Short mmCIF file of C-alpha atoms and ligand atoms in Angstrom, two decimals:
data_model
loop_
_atom_site.label_atom_id
_atom_site.label_comp_id
_atom_site.label_asym_id
_atom_site.label_seq_id
_atom_site.Cartn_x
_atom_site.Cartn_y
_atom_site.Cartn_z
CA MET T 1 114.51 125.15 84.62
CA LYS T 2 110.98 125.49 83.44
CA LYS T 3 107.91 123.67 84.64
CA PHE T 4 104.86 123.50 82.45
CA SER T 5 101.31 123.93 83.64
CA LEU T 6 97.83 123.62 82.25
CA SER T 7 97.17 127.26 83.00
CA SER T 8 96.16 128.71 79.63
CA ALA T 9 92.52 128.73 78.62
CA SER T 10 93.17 126.66 75.52
CA ASN T 11 95.06 124.13 77.55
CA ARG T 12 92.21 123.93 80.02
CA ARG T 13 89.79 123.41 77.15
CA ASN T 14 91.95 120.65 75.75
CA PHE T 15 92.27 119.13 79.18
CA LEU T 16 88.51 118.97 79.62
CA LYS T 17 87.96 117.73 76.10
CA ASN T 18 90.43 114.93 76.45
CA PHE T 19 89.59 114.11 80.01
CA SER T 20 86.06 113.26 78.94
CA LEU T 21 87.09 111.02 76.05
CA ALA T 22 86.16 107.48 76.88
CA VAL T 23 88.96 105.90 74.88
CA GLY T 24 91.00 102.87 75.80
CA THR T 25 88.80 101.43 78.49
CA THR T 26 88.34 97.81 79.52
CA ALA T 27 84.98 96.09 79.72
CA ALA T 28 84.92 97.03 83.41
CA GLY T 29 85.41 100.68 82.43
CA VAL T 30 89.01 100.85 83.62
CA SER T 31 91.14 103.24 81.57
CA LEU T 32 94.13 101.63 79.86
CA LEU T 33 95.82 104.97 79.40
CA SER T 34 97.01 105.47 82.95
CA LEU T 35 96.64 109.21 83.31
CA SER T 36 94.94 108.91 86.66
CA SER T 37 96.06 106.97 89.69
CA CYS T 38 93.81 104.22 91.10
CA ASN T 39 90.37 104.66 89.61
CA SER T 40 87.50 104.66 92.04
CA ASN T 41 85.60 101.42 92.33
CA LYS T 42 82.46 100.97 90.30
CA SER T 43 79.33 100.22 92.23
CA GLY T 44 78.20 96.65 91.73
CA GLU T 45 81.71 95.24 91.39
CA LYS T 46 82.32 92.18 93.48
CA GLU T 47 84.06 92.74 96.76
CA GLN T 48 87.64 91.56 96.70
CA ASN T 49 88.47 88.33 98.34
CA ASN T 50 91.65 89.14 100.19
CA ALA T 51 93.51 88.85 103.38
CA ALA T 52 93.94 92.59 103.48
CA GLN T 53 90.40 93.71 102.89
CA ASN T 54 89.86 94.78 106.45
CA ALA T 55 93.45 95.54 107.14
CA GLY T 56 93.02 99.29 107.39
CA GLY T 57 96.41 100.97 107.17
CA LYS T 58 98.43 97.78 107.61
CA LYS T 59 101.32 97.31 105.19
CA LEU T 60 100.51 94.50 102.78
CA GLY T 61 102.89 91.57 102.53
CA ILE T 62 104.44 90.89 99.13
CA ALA T 63 106.07 87.59 98.17
CA LEU T 64 108.56 87.80 95.31
CA LEU T 65 108.39 84.74 93.08
CA GLY T 66 111.56 84.25 90.99
CA LEU T 67 114.67 85.67 92.65
CA GLY T 68 116.65 86.67 89.56
CA LYS T 69 118.31 89.95 88.71
CA TYR T 70 115.21 92.12 88.71
CA SER T 71 113.97 90.85 92.06
CA GLU T 72 117.41 91.04 93.63
CA GLY T 73 118.60 94.31 92.12
CA GLN T 74 115.39 96.36 91.98
CA LEU T 75 112.27 94.95 93.62
CA ALA T 76 113.63 93.79 96.96
CA PRO T 77 115.56 97.06 97.52
CA ALA T 78 112.47 99.04 96.47
CA LEU T 79 110.41 97.14 99.03
CA GLN T 80 112.65 98.66 101.71
CA GLU T 81 111.31 102.09 100.70
CA THR T 82 107.61 101.31 100.27
CA GLN T 83 104.96 102.71 102.60
CA ASN T 84 101.99 100.47 101.81
CA CYS T 85 103.69 97.11 101.40
CA TYR T 86 106.80 95.21 102.44
CA LEU T 87 108.82 92.16 101.47
CA ALA T 88 107.12 89.43 103.50
CA GLY T 89 108.07 86.26 101.64
CA ILE T 90 109.92 84.57 98.79
CA VAL T 91 109.12 81.79 96.34
CA THR T 92 112.12 80.25 94.62
CA GLY T 93 113.24 77.18 92.72
CA SER T 94 116.81 77.72 93.92
CA PRO T 95 117.31 76.42 97.50
CA ASP T 96 120.81 77.94 97.55
CA LYS T 97 119.32 81.45 97.45
CA VAL T 98 117.10 81.01 100.50
CA ASP T 99 119.55 81.63 103.36
CA LYS T 100 120.96 84.81 101.89
CA TRP T 101 117.49 86.28 101.26
CA LYS T 102 116.21 85.22 104.70
CA ARG T 103 119.13 86.87 106.43
CA LYS T 104 119.23 89.99 104.30
CA TYR T 105 115.51 90.74 104.54
CA ASP T 106 114.60 89.08 107.83
CA ILE T 107 112.16 86.66 106.22
CA PRO T 108 110.83 83.93 108.53
CA ASP T 109 110.91 80.26 107.46
CA LYS T 110 107.12 80.13 107.32
CA ASN T 111 107.15 82.68 104.47
CA VAL T 112 109.61 80.79 102.27
CA TYR T 113 108.20 78.62 99.46
CA ASN T 114 109.46 76.64 96.52
CA TYR T 115 107.62 76.01 93.25
CA GLU T 116 106.25 72.68 94.52
CA ASN T 117 104.76 73.81 97.85
CA PHE T 118 103.85 77.31 96.59
CA ASP T 119 100.09 76.58 96.57
CA GLN T 120 100.17 76.33 100.37
CA ILE T 121 100.65 80.09 100.38
CA LYS T 122 96.85 80.28 100.43
CA ASP T 123 96.98 79.53 104.17
CA ASN T 124 99.51 82.26 104.91
CA PRO T 125 97.90 85.50 106.12
CA ASP T 126 101.27 87.33 105.95
CA ILE T 127 101.15 87.27 102.15
CA ASP T 128 98.62 89.51 100.40
CA ILE T 129 100.31 89.90 97.01
CA VAL T 130 102.47 87.58 94.91
CA TYR T 131 104.82 89.32 92.46
CA VAL T 132 105.72 87.00 89.54
CA VAL T 133 109.24 87.73 88.24
CA THR T 134 110.13 84.62 86.22
CA PRO T 135 110.92 84.19 82.50
CA ASN T 136 107.98 85.39 80.41
CA ALA T 137 106.50 82.06 79.33
CA LEU T 138 106.23 80.94 82.97
CA HIS T 139 104.18 83.94 84.08
CA ARG T 140 100.88 82.23 83.29
CA GLU T 141 101.41 79.19 85.50
CA PHE T 142 102.44 81.20 88.53
CA VAL T 143 99.85 83.96 88.14
CA VAL T 144 97.07 81.37 87.89
CA ARG T 145 98.37 79.46 90.92
CA ALA T 146 98.71 82.69 92.94
CA ALA T 147 95.15 83.68 92.03
CA GLN T 148 93.84 80.25 93.00
CA ALA T 149 95.57 80.75 96.35
CA LYS T 150 93.45 83.93 96.63
CA LYS T 151 96.44 86.26 96.48
CA HIS T 152 96.50 89.48 94.49
CA VAL T 153 99.09 89.39 91.75
CA ILE T 154 101.61 91.63 90.06
CA CYS T 155 103.06 90.06 86.91
CA GLU T 156 106.21 91.29 85.20
CA LYS T 157 106.22 92.48 81.61
CA PRO T 158 105.62 91.22 79.03
CA MET T 159 102.59 89.70 80.70
CA ALA T 160 102.96 86.46 78.71
CA THR T 161 104.03 85.17 75.31
CA THR T 162 100.52 84.55 73.95
CA VAL T 163 97.20 86.36 74.14
CA GLU T 164 95.60 83.12 75.28
CA ASP T 165 97.90 82.99 78.31
CA CYS T 166 97.09 86.61 79.17
CA GLN T 167 93.37 85.89 78.99
CA ALA T 168 93.73 82.81 81.19
CA MET T 169 95.55 84.92 83.79
CA ILE T 170 92.88 87.62 83.71
CA ASP T 171 90.13 85.00 83.99
CA ALA T 172 91.80 83.24 86.93
CA CYS T 173 92.12 86.50 88.84
CA LYS T 174 88.51 87.44 88.14
CA GLN T 175 87.24 84.02 89.21
CA ASN T 176 89.13 84.29 92.47
CA ASN T 177 88.25 87.94 93.08
CA VAL T 178 91.82 89.12 93.23
CA GLN T 179 93.45 92.02 91.42
CA LEU T 180 95.99 91.60 88.64
CA SER T 181 98.52 94.24 87.72
CA VAL T 182 101.47 94.33 85.29
CA GLY T 183 104.89 95.64 86.40
CA TYR T 184 104.68 98.77 84.26
CA ARG T 185 106.87 100.94 86.50
CA LEU T 186 107.08 103.87 84.04
CA HIS T 187 103.44 104.75 84.65
CA PHE T 188 104.66 105.98 88.04
CA GLU T 189 107.65 107.96 86.74
CA PRO T 190 107.16 111.76 86.47
CA HIS T 191 108.83 112.36 83.06
CA ASN T 192 106.80 109.60 81.44
CA GLN T 193 103.67 110.84 83.22
CA ARG T 194 104.38 114.26 81.75
CA VAL T 195 104.55 112.77 78.25
CA MET T 196 101.16 111.11 78.84
CA GLU T 197 99.81 114.52 79.75
CA LEU T 198 101.46 116.39 76.86
CA GLY T 199 100.23 113.89 74.30
CA GLN T 200 96.84 112.87 75.61
CA LYS T 201 95.73 116.33 76.73
CA GLU T 202 97.15 117.95 73.58
CA VAL T 203 98.95 120.53 75.69
CA PHE T 204 100.91 121.62 72.59
CA GLY T 205 98.18 120.70 70.14
CA PRO T 206 97.58 117.37 68.45
CA VAL T 207 100.49 114.92 68.20
CA LYS T 208 101.96 114.76 64.69
CA SER T 209 104.61 112.03 64.97
CA ILE T 210 106.46 109.86 67.46
CA LYS T 211 109.81 108.08 67.52
CA ALA T 212 110.80 105.48 70.09
CA ALA T 213 113.86 103.28 70.57
CA ASP T 214 114.84 100.86 73.31
CA SER T 215 117.95 98.75 72.79
CA PHE T 216 120.87 97.37 74.73
CA LYS T 217 123.87 95.16 74.02
CA ILE T 218 122.93 91.85 75.54
CA SER T 219 125.72 89.81 77.09
CA VAL T 220 123.94 86.81 78.63
CA LYS T 221 125.19 83.24 78.12
CA PRO T 222 123.93 81.58 74.93
CA ASP T 223 121.62 79.28 76.93
CA ASP T 224 119.93 82.18 78.81
CA TRP T 225 116.12 82.23 78.66
CA ARG T 226 116.20 85.70 77.03
CA LEU T 227 117.62 84.08 73.88
CA SER T 228 114.97 81.32 73.84
CA LYS T 229 111.83 81.96 71.82
CA GLU T 230 110.05 79.34 73.89
CA LEU T 231 110.73 81.03 77.24
CA ALA T 232 110.92 84.69 76.20
CA GLY T 233 108.40 84.75 73.34
CA GLY T 234 110.89 86.69 71.23
CA GLY T 235 113.97 88.88 71.50
CA PRO T 236 114.43 92.59 72.21
CA LEU T 237 110.86 93.44 71.16
CA MET T 238 109.39 91.34 73.97
CA ASP T 239 112.02 92.42 76.46
CA VAL T 240 112.44 96.17 75.93
CA GLY T 241 110.65 97.09 72.69
CA ILE T 242 107.50 96.72 74.76
CA TYR T 243 108.45 100.04 76.38
CA CYS T 244 108.32 101.72 72.97
CA VAL T 245 104.86 100.25 72.36
CA GLN T 246 103.79 101.48 75.77
CA GLY T 247 105.36 104.92 75.27
CA VAL T 248 103.70 105.41 71.91
CA ILE T 249 100.28 104.40 73.24
CA TYR T 250 100.49 106.55 76.33
CA THR T 251 101.60 109.48 74.23
CA MET T 252 98.69 109.06 71.83
CA GLY T 253 96.05 107.99 74.33
CA LYS T 254 94.76 105.44 71.90
CA GLU T 255 95.68 102.18 70.26
CA PRO T 256 97.20 101.90 66.77
CA ILE T 257 95.08 100.61 63.93
CA ALA T 258 97.83 98.99 61.88
CA ILE T 259 101.46 97.85 62.07
CA THR T 260 104.28 97.44 59.58
CA ALA T 261 107.60 95.90 60.64
CA LYS T 262 110.93 94.53 59.50
CA TYR T 263 113.48 92.30 61.19
CA GLY T 264 117.03 93.67 61.27
CA GLU T 265 119.95 91.71 59.92
CA LYS T 266 121.35 88.98 62.19
CA THR T 267 125.07 89.71 62.40
CA ARG T 268 125.38 87.03 65.14
CA PRO T 269 123.12 84.18 63.95
CA ASP T 270 124.95 81.67 66.16
CA TYR T 271 123.95 83.68 69.24
CA PHE T 272 120.47 84.86 68.20
CA LYS T 273 119.34 81.40 67.12
CA THR T 274 115.62 81.54 67.91
CA VAL T 275 114.93 85.23 68.61
CA GLU T 276 115.42 88.36 66.55
CA GLN T 277 118.58 90.42 67.02
CA SER T 278 116.72 93.62 66.17
CA ILE T 279 113.43 94.80 64.75
CA SER T 280 111.97 98.08 63.54
CA TRP T 281 108.28 98.80 63.23
CA GLN T 282 105.72 101.50 62.60
CA MET T 283 102.46 101.97 64.50
CA GLN T 284 99.80 103.74 62.47
CA PHE T 285 96.97 105.66 64.11
CA GLU T 286 93.61 106.84 62.94
CA GLY T 287 94.12 110.37 61.63
CA GLY T 288 97.46 109.50 60.04
CA VAL T 289 99.98 109.78 62.89
CA ILE T 290 102.82 107.26 62.54
CA ALA T 291 105.15 106.15 65.31
CA ASP T 292 108.57 104.88 64.19
CA CYS T 293 110.14 102.40 66.60
CA VAL T 294 113.20 100.22 66.90
CA SER T 295 114.52 97.71 69.39
CA SER T 296 117.77 95.79 69.32
CA TYR T 297 119.93 93.49 71.45
CA ASN T 298 122.99 94.88 69.70
CA ASP T 299 122.79 98.64 70.20
CA GLU T 300 122.35 101.23 72.97
CA ALA T 301 119.25 103.46 72.93
CA GLY T 302 116.36 104.50 75.17
CA MET T 303 114.41 107.36 73.67
CA LEU T 304 110.83 108.57 73.36
CA TYR T 305 110.25 111.57 71.10
CA GLY T 306 106.99 113.28 70.28
CA GLU T 307 106.21 116.12 67.94
CA ALA T 308 102.97 118.07 68.29
CA GLN T 309 101.54 121.05 66.46
CA ASP T 310 103.26 123.68 68.63
CA SER T 311 106.20 121.92 70.25
CA TRP T 312 108.23 118.74 70.57
CA TRP T 313 109.38 116.73 73.58
CA ARG T 314 112.02 114.12 74.11
CA LEU T 315 112.88 111.74 76.93
CA ASP T 316 116.41 110.35 76.72
CA PRO T 317 117.02 108.13 78.55
CA ALA T 318 113.31 107.42 78.69
CA TYR T 319 112.95 103.95 80.21
CA SER T 320 115.83 103.42 82.63
CA TYR T 321 115.46 102.78 86.36
CA LYS T 322 117.32 106.02 87.13
CA GLY T 323 118.50 109.18 85.41
CA ILE T 324 115.54 109.76 83.12
CA LYS T 325 115.86 113.14 81.44
CA GLY T 326 113.35 115.12 79.43
CA GLU T 327 113.00 118.35 77.54
CA THR T 328 110.58 120.10 75.23
CA SER T 329 111.24 122.84 72.70
CA GLN T 330 110.53 125.20 75.61
CA GLY T 331 113.13 123.89 78.02
CA LYS T 332 114.23 121.07 80.27
CA MET T 333 111.74 119.10 82.32
CA ASP T 334 112.37 119.47 86.01
CA PHE T 335 111.19 116.45 87.94
CA GLU T 336 112.58 114.68 90.97
CA GLU T 337 114.10 111.23 90.67
CA VAL T 338 111.74 108.66 92.16
CA ASN T 339 112.00 104.98 92.97
CA GLN T 340 109.70 103.75 90.20
CA GLN T 341 109.30 100.23 91.56
CA ALA T 342 108.50 101.49 95.08
CA ARG T 343 105.85 103.82 93.68
CA GLN T 344 104.42 101.11 91.45
CA MET T 345 104.11 98.59 94.29
CA ASP T 346 102.80 101.18 96.76
CA ASN T 347 100.16 102.20 94.25
CA PHE T 348 99.04 98.61 93.74
CA ALA T 349 98.95 97.96 97.49
CA ASP T 350 96.82 101.08 97.86
CA CYS T 351 94.45 99.82 95.16
CA VAL T 352 94.18 96.44 96.89
CA ARG T 353 93.70 97.98 100.33
CA ASN T 354 91.00 100.30 99.11
CA ASN T 355 89.40 97.92 96.63
CA LYS T 356 90.10 100.13 93.62
CA PRO T 357 91.21 99.00 90.16
CA THR T 358 94.87 99.42 89.26
CA GLN T 359 95.80 101.76 86.41
CA VAL T 360 98.08 99.08 84.93
CA PRO T 361 95.77 96.04 84.87
CA GLY T 362 96.06 92.65 83.19
CA GLU T 363 93.92 93.96 80.34
CA MET T 364 96.68 96.45 79.50
CA GLY T 365 99.23 93.62 79.53
CA LEU T 366 97.04 91.62 77.15
CA ARG T 367 96.58 94.60 74.84
CA ASP T 368 100.34 95.02 74.60
CA VAL T 369 101.03 91.32 73.96
CA ARG T 370 98.44 91.45 71.17
CA ILE T 371 100.31 94.39 69.62
CA LEU T 372 103.75 92.77 70.08
CA LEU T 373 102.50 89.66 68.28
CA ALA T 374 101.05 91.83 65.50
CA ILE T 375 104.51 93.41 65.09
CA TYR T 376 106.05 89.95 64.69
CA GLU T 377 103.32 89.00 62.24
CA ALA T 378 103.97 92.13 60.17
CA ALA T 379 107.73 91.43 60.13
CA ARG T 380 107.22 87.76 59.23
CA THR T 381 104.78 88.42 56.39
CA ASN T 382 106.16 91.77 55.26
CA GLN T 383 102.53 92.90 55.16
CA LYS T 384 100.63 95.62 56.98
CA VAL T 385 98.78 94.01 59.90
CA GLY T 386 95.62 95.48 61.39
CA VAL T 387 95.25 95.52 65.18
P1 NAD R 1 116.70 86.56 85.46
O1 NAD R 1 117.16 85.60 84.43
O2 NAD R 1 117.71 87.38 86.16
O3 NAD R 1 115.84 85.80 86.57
C1 NAD R 1 114.83 84.86 86.26
C2 NAD R 1 114.46 84.11 87.50
O4 NAD R 1 113.50 83.10 87.15
C3 NAD R 1 115.65 83.38 88.13
O5 NAD R 1 115.58 83.50 89.53
C4 NAD R 1 115.45 81.94 87.71
O6 NAD R 1 115.98 81.03 88.65
C5 NAD R 1 113.93 81.85 87.67
N1 NAD R 1 113.45 80.76 86.82
C6 NAD R 1 112.45 79.94 87.13
N2 NAD R 1 112.25 79.03 86.18
C7 NAD R 1 113.17 79.26 85.24
C8 NAD R 1 113.48 78.63 83.99
N3 NAD R 1 112.77 77.57 83.53
N4 NAD R 1 114.49 79.14 83.27
C9 NAD R 1 115.19 80.20 83.70
N5 NAD R 1 114.93 80.83 84.87
C10 NAD R 1 113.94 80.35 85.64
O7 NAD R 1 115.61 87.48 84.76
P2 NAD R 1 115.07 88.90 85.23
O8 NAD R 1 115.85 89.95 84.54
O9 NAD R 1 114.97 88.95 86.70
O10 NAD R 1 113.61 88.89 84.54
C11 NAD R 1 112.51 88.21 85.12
C12 NAD R 1 111.20 88.84 84.62
O11 NAD R 1 111.19 90.20 84.99
C13 NAD R 1 111.03 88.82 83.10
O12 NAD R 1 109.65 88.67 82.79
C14 NAD R 1 111.49 90.20 82.67
O13 NAD R 1 110.92 90.64 81.45
C15 NAD R 1 111.04 91.04 83.83
N6 NAD R 1 111.85 92.25 84.03
C16 NAD R 1 111.23 93.44 84.14
C17 NAD R 1 111.95 94.59 84.31
C18 NAD R 1 111.25 95.91 84.47
O14 NAD R 1 111.90 96.95 84.37
N7 NAD R 1 109.95 95.91 84.73
C19 NAD R 1 113.35 94.55 84.35
C20 NAD R 1 113.97 93.30 84.24
C21 NAD R 1 113.21 92.16 84.08
#
């Protein structure tokens, strides 16, 4: 097993060159490329308005809002492993779920909310962070309400189904002086972090091309929100293709300038009534690099491949919760398996506790939704779309 390092002089030069590039930053100067962990706070930024500001080393309380598969199967278990935060409360529209969650995670009655009384969470000092895990189109409402209750917010991906919704969520969090992060767990996963480093720091020279695929065979009931354009914003592109968009951008360290795209054939039009069954697209970058991507609800794939001047690398599977594997032309990557969600939430809690910006902020979520919508526009019009 071989580990790679930045030891050679040319690699060090590339590292310094790329480290100083001010690409992909938000108006507040926060990098959207996620190579570093929490960025240090900028002088002059407003102090955060939060229950945890003076909490020292206290674990922050997270309330999960939306107790579906991801909350139940991944986030709640991950919160049993976190160091900086813990599962303090729940917000649910399903009263029948409450008892089981209360018993399993020892959650007191005072930390249980429904969607109607949720705004009262503002008076609950046990809750520092609300984690919104509902269908995509509902993210906006709950993020805005959480922000107005002066709670920091993590919002699941995709951040929303429109750019306007993303902006409203960012604005609400700014107005209430709370932090907003997107549930981009792969930014805390070592193989994907290595790809960021290989691509952005040009460890093997400049990137020449990228391929990415994320697909699975969906088996939900026909009335599931994932098959509703209104609630999901689209099909596999919104759900998992977003990881290809992310992977390509964090390989390149910059945003694409143009998109071309094509919908795949619908072999099950009765099932995929309002969302695409599959879609393929290309992301074009300044300098000529093209990333070829595909996402489908009727296939199995999860790959991120990059080719640079002197080597190639490949993660496969690249985006799963567990078992991510990677290699380059020089050998296998050798990284430990981590709990991505635990790391992601611990990192955000650390940012909140220390008043530092998150590396996966709302602005990154908005950027990605803008690109996802450009992909749909390119597929719909069969034209190249600038971004
Ligand atoms: P799910 O269908 O299992 O759960 C959705 C939850 O939202 C349920 O508890 C449901 O009761 C609730 N809900 C509230 N209003 C609803 C409505 N009008 N219609 C349907 N459900 C409603 O979905 P999930 O897989 O848990 O996904 C939830 C969110 O998490 C989505 O945004 C999804 O993209 C995201 N997600 C992220 C990851 C990741 O790896 N980061 C993985 C899975 C899901």
